[in-house]
XYZ file of N, CA, C and O in Angstrom:
336
model
N 2.948 2.775 -18.891
C 3.846 3.626 -17.542
C 4.638 2.446 -17.253
O 4.386 1.745 -17.200
N 5.791 2.271 -17.587
C 6.506 1.464 -17.225
C 6.697 1.212 -15.322
O 6.369 2.531 -14.791
N 7.112 0.312 -14.678
C 7.022 0.138 -13.397
C 7.856 1.312 -12.869
O 7.949 1.825 -11.622
N 9.464 1.505 -13.076
C 10.045 2.713 -12.672
C 9.548 3.787 -12.398
O 9.511 4.864 -11.860
N 8.778 4.449 -13.573
C 7.682 5.897 -13.722
C 6.963 5.431 -12.618
O 6.601 6.229 -12.023
N 5.941 4.405 -12.519
C 5.002 4.429 -11.399
C 5.599 4.485 -10.297
O 4.295 5.311 -9.952
N 6.778 3.954 -9.728
C 7.171 4.236 -8.614
C 7.825 5.807 -8.371
O 8.208 6.039 -6.937
N 7.746 6.395 -9.026
C 8.131 8.183 -8.626
C 7.305 8.585 -8.710
O 7.686 9.865 -9.395
N 6.249 8.397 -8.924
C 4.977 8.959 -9.279
C 4.779 10.332 -8.330
O 5.555 9.872 -6.780
N 4.165 11.027 -8.088
C 4.242 12.280 -7.339
C 3.591 11.895 -5.881
O 4.412 12.352 -4.817
N 2.407 11.148 -6.004
C 1.566 10.431 -4.556
C 0.984 9.642 -5.068
O 0.575 8.990 -5.930
N 1.156 8.758 -4.141
C 0.539 7.079 -4.132
C -0.935 7.168 -3.227
O -0.574 7.418 -2.091
N -2.213 6.761 -3.202
C -2.979 6.267 -2.646
C -2.792 4.882 -1.726
O -2.690 4.184 -3.153
N -3.378 4.876 -0.730
C -2.904 3.771 -0.061
C -4.025 3.117 0.132
O -5.002 3.979 1.174
N -4.727 1.889 -0.081
C -5.948 1.393 0.913
C -5.809 -0.204 1.217
O -4.633 -0.765 0.314
N -6.305 -0.360 2.114
C -6.085 -1.718 2.993
C -8.145 -2.632 2.904
O -8.691 -1.550 3.146
N -8.247 -3.349 2.112
C -8.977 -4.319 2.200
C -9.168 -4.637 2.825
O -8.534 -5.824 3.473
N -10.271 -4.181 4.168
C -10.602 -5.083 5.659
C -10.977 -6.262 5.727
O -11.243 -6.508 6.225
N -12.028 -6.367 4.676
C -12.758 -7.693 4.351
C -11.713 -8.823 4.209
O -12.056 -9.808 4.358
N -10.408 -8.172 3.639
C -9.446 -9.344 2.946
C -8.392 -9.614 4.081
O -7.726 -10.593 4.519
N -8.427 -8.479 5.206
C -7.198 -8.460 5.860
C -7.012 -9.660 7.071
O -8.060 -9.078 7.717
N -5.806 -9.491 7.732
C -5.712 -10.826 8.242
C -5.063 -10.755 9.661
O -5.019 -11.672 10.358
N -5.041 -9.386 9.722
C -3.938 -8.429 10.994
C -2.239 -9.520 10.487
O -2.547 -9.225 12.192
N -1.623 -9.951 9.932
C -0.421 -10.508 10.319
C 0.393 -9.061 10.959
O 1.355 -9.929 11.457
N 0.429 -8.286 10.406
C 1.282 -7.046 10.987
C 2.477 -7.149 10.172
O 3.386 -6.571 10.754
N 2.905 -7.714 8.737
C 3.680 -7.587 8.176
C 3.819 -6.405 7.529
O 5.210 -6.334 7.600
N 2.458 -5.934 7.585
C 2.570 -4.260 7.054
C 3.243 -3.355 7.805
O 4.411 -2.530 7.236
N 2.939 -3.058 9.162
C 3.101 -2.618 9.792
C 4.945 -2.635 9.813
O 5.417 -1.562 10.612
N 5.827 -4.304 9.812
C 7.198 -4.644 10.418
C 7.815 -3.993 8.452
O 8.718 -3.497 9.044
N 6.864 -3.960 7.523
C 7.648 -3.910 6.348
C 7.888 -2.377 6.466
O 8.566 -1.283 5.963
N 6.881 -1.336 7.046
C 6.811 0.206 6.799
C 5.372 0.696 8.091
O 4.938 1.353 8.150
N 6.185 0.380 9.389
C 6.021 1.039 10.361
C 5.346 2.295 10.263
O 4.515 2.886 11.283
N 6.178 3.250 9.207
C 4.973 5.213 9.261
C 4.416 5.103 8.772
O 3.699 6.156 8.445
N 3.957 3.580 8.081
C 2.781 3.642 7.064
C 1.975 3.273 7.305
O 0.415 3.591 6.580
N 1.647 2.379 8.215
C 0.318 1.632 8.501
C 0.500 1.300 10.427
O 1.663 0.777 10.907
N -0.873 0.766 10.828
C -1.153 0.560 11.690
C -1.843 -0.689 12.125
O -3.047 -0.799 11.093
N -1.700 -1.846 13.572
C -2.883 -2.232 13.401
C -4.022 -1.550 14.379
O -3.373 -1.045 15.306
N -5.761 -1.558 14.353
C -6.608 -0.971 15.170
C -6.596 -2.203 16.528
O -5.902 -3.503 16.456
N -7.384 -1.329 16.908
C -7.563 -3.034 18.133
C -8.767 -3.802 17.697
O -8.242 -4.868 18.761
N -9.150 -3.762 16.226
C -9.262 -5.430 15.896
C -8.459 -6.272 15.234
O -8.513 -6.786 14.311
N -7.436 -5.480 14.973
C -5.864 -5.908 14.602
C -5.566 -6.491 13.510
O -5.103 -7.335 12.481
N -6.652 -5.461 12.221
C -6.676 -4.896 11.339
C -5.480 -3.620 10.457
O -5.849 -3.095 11.554
N -5.386 -4.506 9.875
C -4.213 -3.262 9.264
C -4.447 -1.566 8.886
O -6.289 -1.536 8.043
N -5.053 -0.793 9.068
C -4.893 1.098 8.435
C -4.093 1.428 7.768
O -2.808 0.949 8.430
N -3.888 1.891 6.654
C -3.177 3.126 6.544
C -2.998 4.393 7.155
O -3.846 4.598 7.932
N -1.371 4.911 7.430
C -1.554 5.601 8.871
C -2.106 6.829 7.978
O -2.559 7.684 8.561
N -2.072 7.578 6.514
C -2.437 8.386 5.428
C -3.138 7.448 4.152
O -2.552 6.472 3.804
N -3.929 8.527 4.025
C -4.591 7.577 2.320
C -4.266 7.727 1.221
O -3.846 7.240 0.038
N -3.380 8.911 1.313
C -2.002 9.255 0.697
C -0.786 9.439 0.870
O -0.558 10.002 2.100
N 0.668 8.773 0.435
C 1.763 9.077 0.899
C 2.686 9.537 -0.563
O 2.256 9.166 -1.252
N 3.769 10.166 -0.241
C 5.357 10.005 -1.138
C 5.399 8.320 -1.381
O 5.346 7.179 -0.355
N 5.388 8.245 -3.100
C 6.480 6.760 -3.044
C 7.678 6.781 -2.289
O 8.273 7.064 -2.042
N 7.344 5.239 -1.887
C 8.671 4.381 -1.864
C 8.648 3.300 -1.020
O 8.190 2.486 -1.595
N 9.481 2.913 -1.218
C 10.327 1.246 -1.432
C 9.926 0.597 0.064
O 9.010 -0.501 0.174
N 9.388 1.301 1.140
C 8.517 0.305 2.439
C 7.502 0.527 2.665
O 7.306 -0.937 1.904
N 6.460 1.040 1.835
C 5.154 1.093 1.504
C 5.225 -0.140 0.361
O 4.732 -1.012 0.412
N 5.598 0.032 -0.843
C 5.494 -0.881 -1.755
C 6.107 -2.274 -1.516
O 5.299 -3.487 -1.759
N 7.443 -2.553 -0.271
C 7.476 -3.423 0.109
C 6.543 -4.473 1.261
O 6.204 -5.441 0.956
N 5.411 -3.710 2.027
C 4.696 -3.835 2.446
C 3.919 -4.141 1.951
O 2.859 -5.631 2.084
N 2.520 -3.658 0.929
C 1.956 -4.371 -0.215
C 2.216 -5.663 -0.805
O 1.298 -6.359 -0.353
N 4.006 -5.779 -1.128
C 4.189 -6.807 -1.941
C 4.222 -8.094 -0.813
O 4.042 -8.788 -1.145
N 4.651 -7.745 0.075
C 5.048 -8.678 1.641
C 3.015 -9.353 1.900
O 3.437 -9.726 2.587
N 2.560 -8.352 1.999
C 1.036 -8.891 2.251
C 0.531 -10.702 2.190
O 0.874 -10.863 0.660
N 0.558 -11.203 3.299
C -0.097 -12.113 2.758
C -0.823 -12.390 1.844
O -1.544 -14.021 1.487
N -2.086 -11.772 1.944
C -3.463 -11.979 1.500
C -4.112 -11.410 0.292
O -4.789 -10.868 -0.538
N -2.374 -9.988 0.045
C -3.118 -8.987 -0.819
C -4.099 -8.778 -0.319
O -4.662 -7.695 -1.693
N -3.535 -7.491 0.269
C -4.680 -6.954 1.066
C -4.631 -4.884 0.550
O -5.815 -4.672 0.412
N -3.202 -5.056 0.479
C -3.084 -3.561 0.592
C -2.844 -3.134 -1.176
O -2.403 -4.512 -1.835
N -3.871 -2.582 -1.666
C -3.296 -1.511 -3.671
C -3.049 -0.592 -2.973
O -3.309 0.550 -2.260
N -1.842 -0.304 -4.176
C -1.421 1.454 -5.009
C -1.782 1.641 -5.778
O -1.945 0.736 -6.469
N -2.187 2.817 -5.587
C -2.663 3.637 -7.245
C -1.778 4.996 -7.146
O -1.084 5.240 -5.939
N -1.696 5.321 -8.063
C -0.916 7.032 -7.957
C -2.302 8.012 -7.600
O -3.617 7.617 -8.159
N -1.888 8.849 -6.954
C -3.085 9.258 -6.271
C -4.020 10.458 -7.493
O -5.015 10.872 -7.488
N -3.207 10.815 -8.651
C -3.369 11.705 -9.400
C -4.063 11.008 -10.636
O -5.581 11.298 -11.557
N -3.782 9.930 -11.492
C -4.606 9.327 -12.561
C -5.295 7.496 -11.588
O -5.970 7.151 -12.929
N -5.086 7.602 -10.777
C -5.807 5.587 -10.447
C -4.677 4.829 -11.208
O -5.092 3.931 -11.002
N -3.883 4.837 -11.664
C -2.972 4.205 -12.308
C -2.458 3.270 -11.038
O -2.060 3.569 -10.273
N -2.328 1.683 -11.216
C -2.294 0.672 -10.632
C -0.760 0.907 -10.589
O 0.328 1.168 -11.098
N 0.252 0.756 -9.150
C 0.964 0.813 -9.013
C 1.543 -0.748 -8.094
O 2.396 -1.372 -9.029
N 0.781 -0.888 -6.947
C 0.665 -2.653 -6.510
C -1.073 -3.136 -6.457
O -1.161 -2.249 -5.404
N -1.079 -4.214 -6.809
C -0.536 -5.221 -7.356
C -0.818 -4.547 -9.239
O -1.593 -3.762 -9.527
N 0.047 -4.983 -10.006
C 0.592 -4.523 -11.309
C -0.676 -4.370 -12.097
O -1.198 -5.954 -12.053
N -0.825 -3.570 -12.895
C -2.019 -4.422 -14.222
C -1.312 -5.578 -15.403
O -0.109 -5.612 -15.499
N -2.124 -6.434 -15.216
C -1.467 -7.494 -16.018
C -1.377 -7.186 -17.531
O -2.664 -6.990 -18.062
């Protein structure tokens, strides 16, 4: 599936690896409606599934430690990071 098709999937599953997250807040800055920092200053997605969007994708791409993964909710296909 092409990148453009993945970005128009029905829903994305959003996950943050809290063992990797350093709490930089870049994701909150890029997608304030999609991420929050908890009391430990680690990122959490506002919802585990979301509509595809450039802001959520930008948050994942901009994470300095690549703690955010996006997959298609229905198929599990990688959106970010892309499969090599």
